[in-house]
Amino acid sequence: MTSIAVHLAEGFEEIEAISIIDVLRRARLDVTTVSVTGKKEVKGSHNIPVVADKLFEEVNYDDIEMIVLPGGMPGARHLNEHEGLKKQIKAFAAGDKPLGAICAAPMVLGELGLLEGKKAVCYPGFEKHLKGATVLTEPTLQCENIIMGRGAGVAIKFALKIVEFLEDKKVAEKLAESMLVE
């Protein structure tokens, strides 16, 4: 079973994180929420507390097949400041393992140089962080092993794009139909 780590930092966008977790679990994918704060309770950008499954230090990334980064501010900035997470993201990129980032969070990938020569999307205003990328305005985008979304309004479609990538298009379409996603 595919194991996905969804990372939470103080100030994450709640719609993005919870929608992604929900959709991936509906697809019967193994999702672990990971706090990068040193404590399991993490508050989102709208002050909604969420209890993560594990602390970053407790995760064995050899058992993880995909890293996902919800956006939101200052959550994305905090993800970008976490050296251990950035080390794991670089290792995943080097191994062509899948990465997902939505809203402001593609800035983490861009700042690491992982979007160089690739197509990318992000929340408007964060384009400067997508170093060397061709920035598009599609709601969601897959470029090789990286899946990105523009913001909270496309969180469910972003998660369905992950399902399509990890499972297949029919699984994603069936799930979208059951959730009345048009």
GROMACS .gro file of C-alpha atoms in nm:
model
  182
    1MET     CA    1   0.000   0.000   0.000
    2THR     CA    2   0.126   0.345  -0.091
    3SER     CA    3   0.227   0.544   0.216
    4ILE     CA    4   0.189   0.922   0.196
    5ALA     CA    5   0.319   1.173   0.450
    6VAL     CA    6   0.118   1.498   0.465
    7HIS     CA    7   0.326   1.757   0.652
    8LEU     CA    8   0.176   2.012   0.889
    9ALA     CA    9   0.344   2.333   1.006
   10GLU     CA   10   0.196   2.613   1.216
   11GLY     CA   11  -0.022   2.822   0.987
   12PHE     CA   12  -0.108   2.550   0.731
   13GLU     CA   13  -0.420   2.600   0.519
   14GLU     CA   14  -0.683   2.379   0.682
   15ILE     CA   15  -0.893   2.324   0.369
   16GLU     CA   16  -0.591   2.202   0.179
   17ALA     CA   17  -0.457   1.968   0.445
   18ILE     CA   18  -0.788   1.815   0.556
   19SER     CA   19  -0.932   1.783   0.204
   20ILE     CA   20  -0.617   1.610   0.083
   21ILE     CA   21  -0.607   1.372   0.379
   22ASP     CA   22  -0.977   1.292   0.343
   23VAL     CA   23  -0.968   1.225  -0.033
   24LEU     CA   24  -0.654   1.011  -0.013
   25ARG     CA   25  -0.799   0.804   0.270
   26ARG     CA   26  -1.126   0.762   0.077
   27ALA     CA   27  -0.907   0.616  -0.199
   28ARG     CA   28  -0.778   0.370   0.064
   29LEU     CA   29  -0.427   0.512   0.052
   30ASP     CA   30  -0.217   0.502   0.368
   31VAL     CA   31  -0.183   0.861   0.489
   32THR     CA   32   0.023   0.973   0.786
   33THR     CA   33  -0.001   1.332   0.904
   34VAL     CA   34   0.337   1.460   1.016
   35SER     CA   35   0.398   1.760   1.240
   36VAL     CA   36   0.718   1.955   1.178
   37THR     CA   37   0.662   2.166   1.492
   38GLY     CA   38   0.796   1.934   1.762
   39LYS     CA   39   0.445   1.880   1.899
   40LYS     CA   40   0.152   1.678   1.766
   41GLU     CA   41  -0.109   1.952   1.788
   42VAL     CA   42  -0.062   2.198   1.503
   43LYS     CA   43  -0.276   2.508   1.449
   44GLY     CA   44  -0.376   2.606   1.100
   45SER     CA   45  -0.390   2.953   0.950
   46HIS     CA   46  -0.748   2.993   1.075
   47ASN     CA   47  -0.656   2.878   1.425
   48ILE     CA   48  -0.808   2.530   1.389
   49PRO     CA   49  -0.600   2.277   1.583
   50VAL     CA   50  -0.523   1.941   1.421
   51VAL     CA   51  -0.351   1.651   1.595
   52ALA     CA   52  -0.089   1.492   1.371
   53ASP     CA   53  -0.031   1.118   1.366
   54LYS     CA   54   0.346   1.156   1.413
   55LEU     CA   55   0.619   1.405   1.477
   56PHE     CA   56   0.872   1.454   1.197
   57GLU     CA   57   1.139   1.290   1.413
   58GLU     CA   58   0.928   0.973   1.446
   59VAL     CA   59   0.888   0.910   1.072
   60ASN     CA   60   1.100   0.653   0.889
   61TYR     CA   61   1.109   0.804   0.540
   62ASP     CA   62   1.225   0.471   0.396
   63ASP     CA   63   0.863   0.361   0.456
   64ILE     CA   64   0.713   0.670   0.289
   65GLU     CA   65   0.644   0.673  -0.083
   66MET     CA   66   0.519   1.031  -0.126
   67ILE     CA   67   0.565   1.364   0.050
   68VAL     CA   68   0.277   1.614   0.036
   69LEU     CA   69   0.296   1.978   0.145
   70PRO     CA   70  -0.021   2.177   0.213
   71GLY     CA   71   0.013   2.551   0.166
   72GLY     CA   72  -0.115   2.842   0.367
   73MET     CA   73   0.082   3.112   0.536
   74PRO     CA   74   0.285   3.113   0.740
   75GLY     CA   75   0.266   2.731   0.710
   76ALA     CA   76   0.448   2.709   0.376
   77ARG     CA   77   0.721   2.939   0.505
   78HIS     CA   78   0.764   2.716   0.812
   79LEU     CA   79   0.788   2.408   0.589
   80ASN     CA   80   1.054   2.589   0.386
   81GLU     CA   81   1.252   2.661   0.705
   82HIS     CA   82   1.258   2.297   0.822
   83GLU     CA   83   1.600   2.161   0.724
   84GLY     CA   84   1.515   1.796   0.795
   85LEU     CA   85   1.208   1.810   0.571
   86LYS     CA   86   1.404   1.979   0.294
   87LYS     CA   87   1.668   1.704   0.316
   88GLN     CA   88   1.394   1.441   0.274
   89ILE     CA   89   1.238   1.630  -0.018
   90LYS     CA   90   1.576   1.644  -0.195
   91ALA     CA   91   1.624   1.271  -0.138
   92PHE     CA   92   1.277   1.198  -0.279
   93ALA     CA   93   1.349   1.414  -0.584
   94ALA     CA   94   1.682   1.239  -0.641
   95GLY     CA   95   1.503   0.904  -0.627
   96ASP     CA   96   1.219   1.018  -0.855
   97LYS     CA   97   0.972   0.956  -0.573
   98PRO     CA   98   0.648   1.155  -0.591
   99LEU     CA   99   0.612   1.497  -0.432
  100GLY     CA  100   0.298   1.707  -0.395
  101ALA     CA  101   0.261   2.073  -0.305
  102ILE     CA  102  -0.034   2.311  -0.318
  103CYS     CA  103  -0.092   2.686  -0.286
  104ALA     CA  104   0.219   2.855  -0.144
  105ALA     CA  105   0.396   2.524  -0.072
  106PRO     CA  106   0.546   2.479  -0.423
  107MET     CA  107   0.782   2.755  -0.302
  108VAL     CA  108   0.964   2.486  -0.101
  109LEU     CA  109   1.028   2.282  -0.416
  110GLY     CA  110   1.121   2.593  -0.614
  111GLU     CA  111   1.364   2.721  -0.352
  112LEU     CA  112   1.536   2.380  -0.360
  113GLY     CA  113   1.578   2.409  -0.738
  114LEU     CA  114   1.353   2.109  -0.803
  115LEU     CA  115   1.130   2.293  -1.050
  116GLU     CA  116   1.413   2.408  -1.277
  117GLY     CA  117   1.308   2.349  -1.640
  118LYS     CA  118   0.965   2.218  -1.537
  119LYS     CA  119   0.611   2.346  -1.559
  120ALA     CA  120   0.472   2.457  -1.223
  121VAL     CA  121   0.175   2.624  -1.053
  122CYS     CA  122   0.133   2.804  -0.723
  123TYR     CA  123  -0.082   3.057  -0.543
  124PRO     CA  124  -0.058   3.399  -0.713
  125GLY     CA  125   0.227   3.603  -0.569
  126PHE     CA  126   0.459   3.307  -0.503
  127GLU     CA  127   0.585   3.269  -0.861
  128LYS     CA  128   0.922   3.426  -0.774
  129HIS     CA  129   1.000   3.120  -0.560
  130LEU     CA  130   0.953   2.875  -0.850
  131LYS     CA  131   1.311   2.922  -0.970
  132GLY     CA  132   1.366   2.821  -1.331
  133ALA     CA  133   1.010   2.694  -1.380
  134THR     CA  134   0.761   2.781  -1.649
  135VAL     CA  135   0.473   2.905  -1.434
  136LEU     CA  136   0.123   2.821  -1.555
  137THR     CA  137  -0.223   2.905  -1.422
  138GLU     CA  138  -0.379   2.559  -1.444
  139PRO     CA  139  -0.575   2.462  -1.129
  140THR     CA  140  -0.364   2.146  -1.087
  141LEU     CA  141  -0.061   2.019  -1.268
  142GLN     CA  142   0.153   1.710  -1.282
  143CYS     CA  143   0.506   1.747  -1.415
  144GLU     CA  144   0.694   1.419  -1.401
  145ASN     CA  145   0.684   1.302  -1.037
  146ILE     CA  146   0.563   1.637  -0.896
  147ILE     CA  147   0.197   1.726  -0.849
  148MET     CA  148   0.096   2.084  -0.773
  149GLY     CA  149  -0.220   2.282  -0.712
  150ARG     CA  150  -0.287   2.657  -0.705
  151GLY     CA  151  -0.488   2.698  -0.384
  152ALA     CA  152  -0.759   2.601  -0.140
  153GLY     CA  153  -1.034   2.606  -0.403
  154VAL     CA  154  -0.873   2.319  -0.594
  155ALA     CA  155  -0.768   2.106  -0.295
  156ILE     CA  156  -1.004   1.820  -0.380
  157LYS     CA  157  -0.900   1.816  -0.746
  158PHE     CA  158  -0.535   1.829  -0.636
  159ALA     CA  159  -0.592   1.525  -0.413
  160LEU     CA  160  -0.773   1.345  -0.697
  161LYS     CA  161  -0.472   1.416  -0.921
  162ILE     CA  162  -0.256   1.241  -0.659
  163VAL     CA  163  -0.498   0.945  -0.657
  164GLU     CA  164  -0.480   0.931  -1.037
  165PHE     CA  165  -0.098   0.935  -1.025
  166LEU     CA  166  -0.064   0.672  -0.752
  167GLU     CA  167  -0.354   0.446  -0.850
  168ASP     CA  168  -0.507   0.520  -1.191
  169LYS     CA  169  -0.748   0.750  -1.367
  170LYS     CA  170  -1.049   0.519  -1.323
  171VAL     CA  171  -1.004   0.509  -0.945
  172ALA     CA  172  -0.982   0.889  -0.934
  173GLU     CA  173  -1.286   0.929  -1.161
  174LYS     CA  174  -1.495   0.687  -0.956
  175LEU     CA  175  -1.399   0.867  -0.636
  176ALA     CA  176  -1.477   1.207  -0.789
  177GLU     CA  177  -1.815   1.079  -0.902
  178SER     CA  178  -1.899   0.945  -0.556
  179MET     CA  179  -1.805   1.282  -0.404
  180LEU     CA  180  -2.001   1.478  -0.672
  181VAL     CA  181  -1.687   1.654  -0.792
  182GLU     CA  182  -1.745   1.803  -1.136
   0.00000   0.00000   0.00000
